[in-house]
PDB file of C-alpha atoms in Angstrom:
ATOM      1  CA  GLU M   1     -29.891  -2.347  16.993  1.00 48.00           C
ATOM      2  CA  SER M   2     -27.985  -5.269  18.413  1.00 55.00           C
ATOM      3  CA  GLY M   3     -28.183  -8.840  17.329  1.00 66.00           C
ATOM      4  CA  GLU M   4     -26.341 -12.044  17.708  1.00 87.00           C
ATOM      5  CA  GLY M   5     -24.060 -13.431  15.128  1.00 95.00           C
ATOM      6  CA  SER M   6     -20.690 -14.763  14.239  1.00 97.00           C
ATOM      7  CA  ILE M   7     -18.297 -13.999  11.411  1.00 98.00           C
ATOM      8  CA  VAL M   8     -15.439 -16.375  10.645  1.00 98.00           C
ATOM      9  CA  CYS M   9     -12.756 -15.114   8.267  1.00 98.00           C
ATOM     10  CA  ILE M  10     -10.286 -17.360   6.507  1.00 98.00           C
ATOM     11  CA  SER M  11      -6.789 -15.939   6.501  1.00 98.00           C
ATOM     12  CA  SER M  12      -3.467 -17.793   6.272  1.00 98.00           C
ATOM     13  CA  ILE M  13      -0.366 -18.455   8.321  1.00 98.00           C
ATOM     14  CA  VAL M  14       1.462 -16.156   5.906  1.00 97.00           C
ATOM     15  CA  SER M  15      -0.456 -13.237   7.433  1.00 96.00           C
ATOM     16  CA  SER M  16       1.766 -13.319  10.515  1.00 92.00           C
ATOM     17  CA  TYR M  17       4.675 -15.607   9.675  1.00 93.00           C
ATOM     18  CA  ASN M  18       7.379 -15.190   7.073  1.00 90.00           C
ATOM     19  CA  ILE M  19       6.883 -18.111   4.722  1.00 90.00           C
ATOM     20  CA  ILE M  20       9.406 -17.298   2.019  1.00 86.00           C
ATOM     21  CA  GLU M  21       7.673 -19.465  -0.598  1.00 88.00           C
ATOM     22  CA  ALA M  22       4.388 -17.547  -0.320  1.00 92.00           C
ATOM     23  CA  PRO M  23       3.638 -14.754  -2.789  1.00 93.00           C
ATOM     24  CA  LEU M  24       4.257 -11.388  -1.115  1.00 95.00           C
ATOM     25  CA  ALA M  25       0.985  -9.794  -2.304  1.00 96.00           C
ATOM     26  CA  TYR M  26      -0.995 -12.732  -0.866  1.00 96.00           C
ATOM     27  CA  SER M  27       0.847 -12.450   2.456  1.00 96.00           C
ATOM     28  CA  VAL M  28       0.191  -8.709   2.652  1.00 97.00           C
ATOM     29  CA  ALA M  29      -3.505  -9.112   1.781  1.00 97.00           C
ATOM     30  CA  LYS M  30      -3.991 -11.753   4.472  1.00 97.00           C
ATOM     31  CA  GLY M  31      -2.079  -9.606   6.979  1.00 97.00           C
ATOM     32  CA  MET M  32      -4.429  -6.708   6.266  1.00 98.00           C
ATOM     33  CA  LEU M  33      -7.440  -8.997   6.710  1.00 98.00           C
ATOM     34  CA  ASN M  34      -6.152  -9.937  10.171  1.00 98.00           C
ATOM     35  CA  ARG M  35      -5.619  -6.282  11.076  1.00 98.00           C
ATOM     36  CA  TYR M  36      -9.111  -5.404   9.803  1.00 98.00           C
ATOM     37  CA  VAL M  37     -10.691  -8.124  11.936  1.00 97.00           C
ATOM     38  CA  ASN M  38      -8.762  -6.920  14.979  1.00 97.00           C
ATOM     39  CA  GLY M  39     -10.029  -3.399  14.394  1.00 97.00           C
ATOM     40  CA  LEU M  40     -13.631  -4.546  13.887  1.00 97.00           C
ATOM     41  CA  THR M  41     -13.776  -6.690  17.015  1.00 98.00           C
ATOM     42  CA  PRO M  42     -14.666  -3.971  19.561  1.00 98.00           C
ATOM     43  CA  TYR M  43     -17.207  -2.378  17.207  1.00 97.00           C
ATOM     44  CA  LEU M  44     -18.963  -5.624  16.331  1.00 97.00           C
ATOM     45  CA  SER M  45     -18.888  -6.866  19.936  1.00 97.00           C
ATOM     46  CA  LYS M  46     -21.097  -3.939  20.940  1.00 96.00           C
ATOM     47  CA  LYS M  47     -23.643  -5.206  18.412  1.00 95.00           C
ATOM     48  CA  GLY M  48     -23.498  -8.778  19.728  1.00 96.00           C
ATOM     49  CA  ILE M  49     -21.478 -10.040  16.796  1.00 97.00           C
ATOM     50  CA  ARG M  50     -18.395 -12.198  17.285  1.00 98.00           C
ATOM     51  CA  ILE M  51     -15.618 -12.202  14.683  1.00 98.00           C
ATOM     52  CA  ASN M  52     -12.677 -14.597  14.504  1.00 98.00           C
ATOM     53  CA  ILE M  53      -9.990 -15.668  12.080  1.00 98.00           C
ATOM     54  CA  ILE M  54      -8.804 -19.092  10.999  1.00 98.00           C
ATOM     55  CA  SER M  55      -5.283 -19.149   9.560  1.00 98.00           C
ATOM     56  CA  PRO M  56      -4.602 -22.431   7.789  1.00 98.00           C
ATOM     57  CA  GLY M  57      -1.267 -23.680   6.595  1.00 97.00           C
ATOM     58  CA  ASN M  58      -1.012 -26.046   3.639  1.00 97.00           C
ATOM     59  CA  VAL M  59      -4.487 -27.255   2.684  1.00 97.00           C
ATOM     60  CA  LEU M  60      -4.824 -29.931   0.029  1.00 97.00           C
ATOM     61  CA  PHE M  61      -8.046 -29.939  -1.980  1.00 97.00           C
ATOM     62  CA  SER M  62      -9.125 -30.395  -5.578  1.00 96.00           C
ATOM     63  CA  LYS M  63      -7.574 -27.833  -7.945  1.00 96.00           C
ATOM     64  CA  SER M  64      -5.511 -26.247  -5.139  1.00 95.00           C
ATOM     65  CA  ILE M  65      -1.966 -25.004  -5.592  1.00 94.00           C
ATOM     66  CA  TRP M  66      -0.827 -28.005  -3.544  1.00 96.00           C
ATOM     67  CA  GLU M  67      -2.561 -30.437  -5.888  1.00 97.00           C
ATOM     68  CA  LYS M  68      -0.818 -28.720  -8.810  1.00 97.00           C
ATOM     69  CA  LYS M  69       2.544 -28.908  -7.025  1.00 96.00           C
ATOM     70  CA  LEU M  70       2.041 -32.605  -6.261  1.00 98.00           C
ATOM     71  CA  LYS M  71       1.286 -33.297  -9.919  1.00 98.00           C
ATOM     72  CA  ALA M  72       4.302 -31.269 -11.075  1.00 98.00           C
ATOM     73  CA  ASP M  73       6.831 -32.761  -8.649  1.00 98.00           C
ATOM     74  CA  LYS M  74       5.447 -35.128  -6.028  1.00 98.00           C
ATOM     75  CA  ASN M  75       8.815 -35.905  -4.393  1.00 98.00           C
ATOM     76  CA  LYS M  76       9.794 -32.241  -4.023  1.00 97.00           C
ATOM     77  CA  THR M  77       6.388 -31.300  -2.632  1.00 97.00           C
ATOM     78  CA  LEU M  78       6.281 -34.147  -0.124  1.00 98.00           C
ATOM     79  CA  LYS M  79       9.838 -33.332   0.939  1.00 98.00           C
ATOM     80  CA  TYR M  80       8.775 -29.730   1.571  1.00 97.00           C
ATOM     81  CA  ILE M  81       5.871 -30.892   3.751  1.00 98.00           C
ATOM     82  CA  LYS M  82       8.136 -33.320   5.609  1.00 97.00           C
ATOM     83  CA  ASN M  83      10.699 -30.589   6.302  1.00 96.00           C
ATOM     84  CA  LYS M  84       8.275 -27.765   7.101  1.00 96.00           C
ATOM     85  CA  VAL M  85       5.248 -29.373   8.790  1.00 97.00           C
ATOM     86  CA  PRO M  86       5.851 -31.298  12.044  1.00 98.00           C
ATOM     87  CA  LEU M  87       2.721 -33.424  11.545  1.00 98.00           C
ATOM     88  CA  ASN M  88       4.152 -34.323   8.111  1.00 98.00           C
ATOM     89  CA  LYS M  89       0.900 -33.937   6.176  1.00 98.00           C
ATOM     90  CA  PHE M  90      -1.441 -31.472   4.533  1.00 98.00           C
ATOM     91  CA  ALA M  91      -4.522 -30.054   6.177  1.00 97.00           C
ATOM     92  CA  GLU M  92      -7.807 -31.223   4.698  1.00 97.00           C
ATOM     93  CA  ILE M  93     -10.977 -29.196   4.130  1.00 97.00           C
ATOM     94  CA  ASP M  94     -12.615 -30.898   7.133  1.00 97.00           C
ATOM     95  CA  ASP M  95      -9.818 -29.657   9.401  1.00 97.00           C
ATOM     96  CA  ILE M  96     -10.789 -26.096   8.540  1.00 98.00           C
ATOM     97  CA  SER M  97     -14.563 -26.487   8.254  1.00 98.00           C
ATOM     98  CA  SER M  98     -14.798 -28.152  11.678  1.00 98.00           C
ATOM     99  CA  MET M  99     -13.283 -25.043  13.255  1.00 98.00           C
ATOM    100  CA  VAL M 100     -15.578 -22.769  11.239  1.00 98.00           C
ATOM    101  CA  ILE M 101     -18.610 -24.698  12.486  1.00 98.00           C
ATOM    102  CA  TYR M 102     -17.376 -24.530  16.076  1.00 98.00           C
ATOM    103  CA  LEU M 103     -16.630 -20.799  15.970  1.00 98.00           C
ATOM    104  CA  ALA M 104     -20.005 -20.050  14.385  1.00 97.00           C
ATOM    105  CA  SER M 105     -21.827 -22.071  17.038  1.00 96.00           C
ATOM    106  CA  ASP M 106     -23.068 -21.118  20.494  1.00 94.00           C
ATOM    107  CA  LYS M 107     -20.300 -23.303  21.933  1.00 96.00           C
ATOM    108  CA  ALA M 108     -17.907 -20.460  21.085  1.00 97.00           C
ATOM    109  CA  LYS M 109     -20.146 -17.718  22.480  1.00 95.00           C
ATOM    110  CA  PHE M 110     -17.315 -16.125  24.480  1.00 96.00           C
ATOM    111  CA  ILE M 111     -14.694 -16.175  21.708  1.00 97.00           C
ATOM    112  CA  THR M 112     -14.131 -13.077  19.614  1.00 98.00           C
ATOM    113  CA  GLY M 113     -11.157 -11.324  18.058  1.00 98.00           C
ATOM    114  CA  SER M 114      -9.112 -14.518  18.072  1.00 98.00           C
ATOM    115  CA  GLU M 115      -6.938 -16.199  15.470  1.00 98.00           C
ATOM    116  CA  PHE M 116      -6.858 -19.970  15.190  1.00 98.00           C
ATOM    117  CA  ILE M 117      -3.852 -21.433  13.408  1.00 98.00           C
ATOM    118  CA  ILE M 118      -4.391 -24.797  11.745  1.00 98.00           C
ATOM    119  CA  ASP M 119      -1.009 -25.649  10.246  1.00 98.00           C
ATOM    120  CA  GLY M 120       0.209 -28.990  11.582  1.00 98.00           C
ATOM    121  CA  GLY M 121       2.792 -27.124  13.668  1.00 97.00           C
ATOM    122  CA  GLN M 122       4.499 -25.361  10.735  1.00 97.00           C
ATOM    123  CA  THR M 123       4.665 -21.980  12.483  1.00 96.00           C
ATOM    124  CA  LYS M 124       6.362 -23.568  15.493  1.00 95.00           C
ATOM    125  CA  LEU M 125       9.524 -24.488  13.610  1.00 89.00           C
TER     126      LEU M 125
END
């Protein structure tokens, strides 16, 4: 039986880009998630279900690794962001959730099997 629906998976830029500071196991797990979504796309499409991936970069939120790094060494952390992220800032939860809402909506009814990178340009360096 077919239906209509949308699945939005949260991955990471480390799934496809070599970010040396990222834990290897995390990078591998996110890479496998991306591959899984790619494999599911044709199957789910036949059932009327869209599936997409959002791959954020450095997201700052309460109790995140970035909050911990800022508390441990604010200057070092901000220097890293300045050197690695062209927009020179962290992503915020709203940056990610806005894309989730869009992809889950009917406005994205012809989008499936796609990855959306939200990283302030970090993967373009």
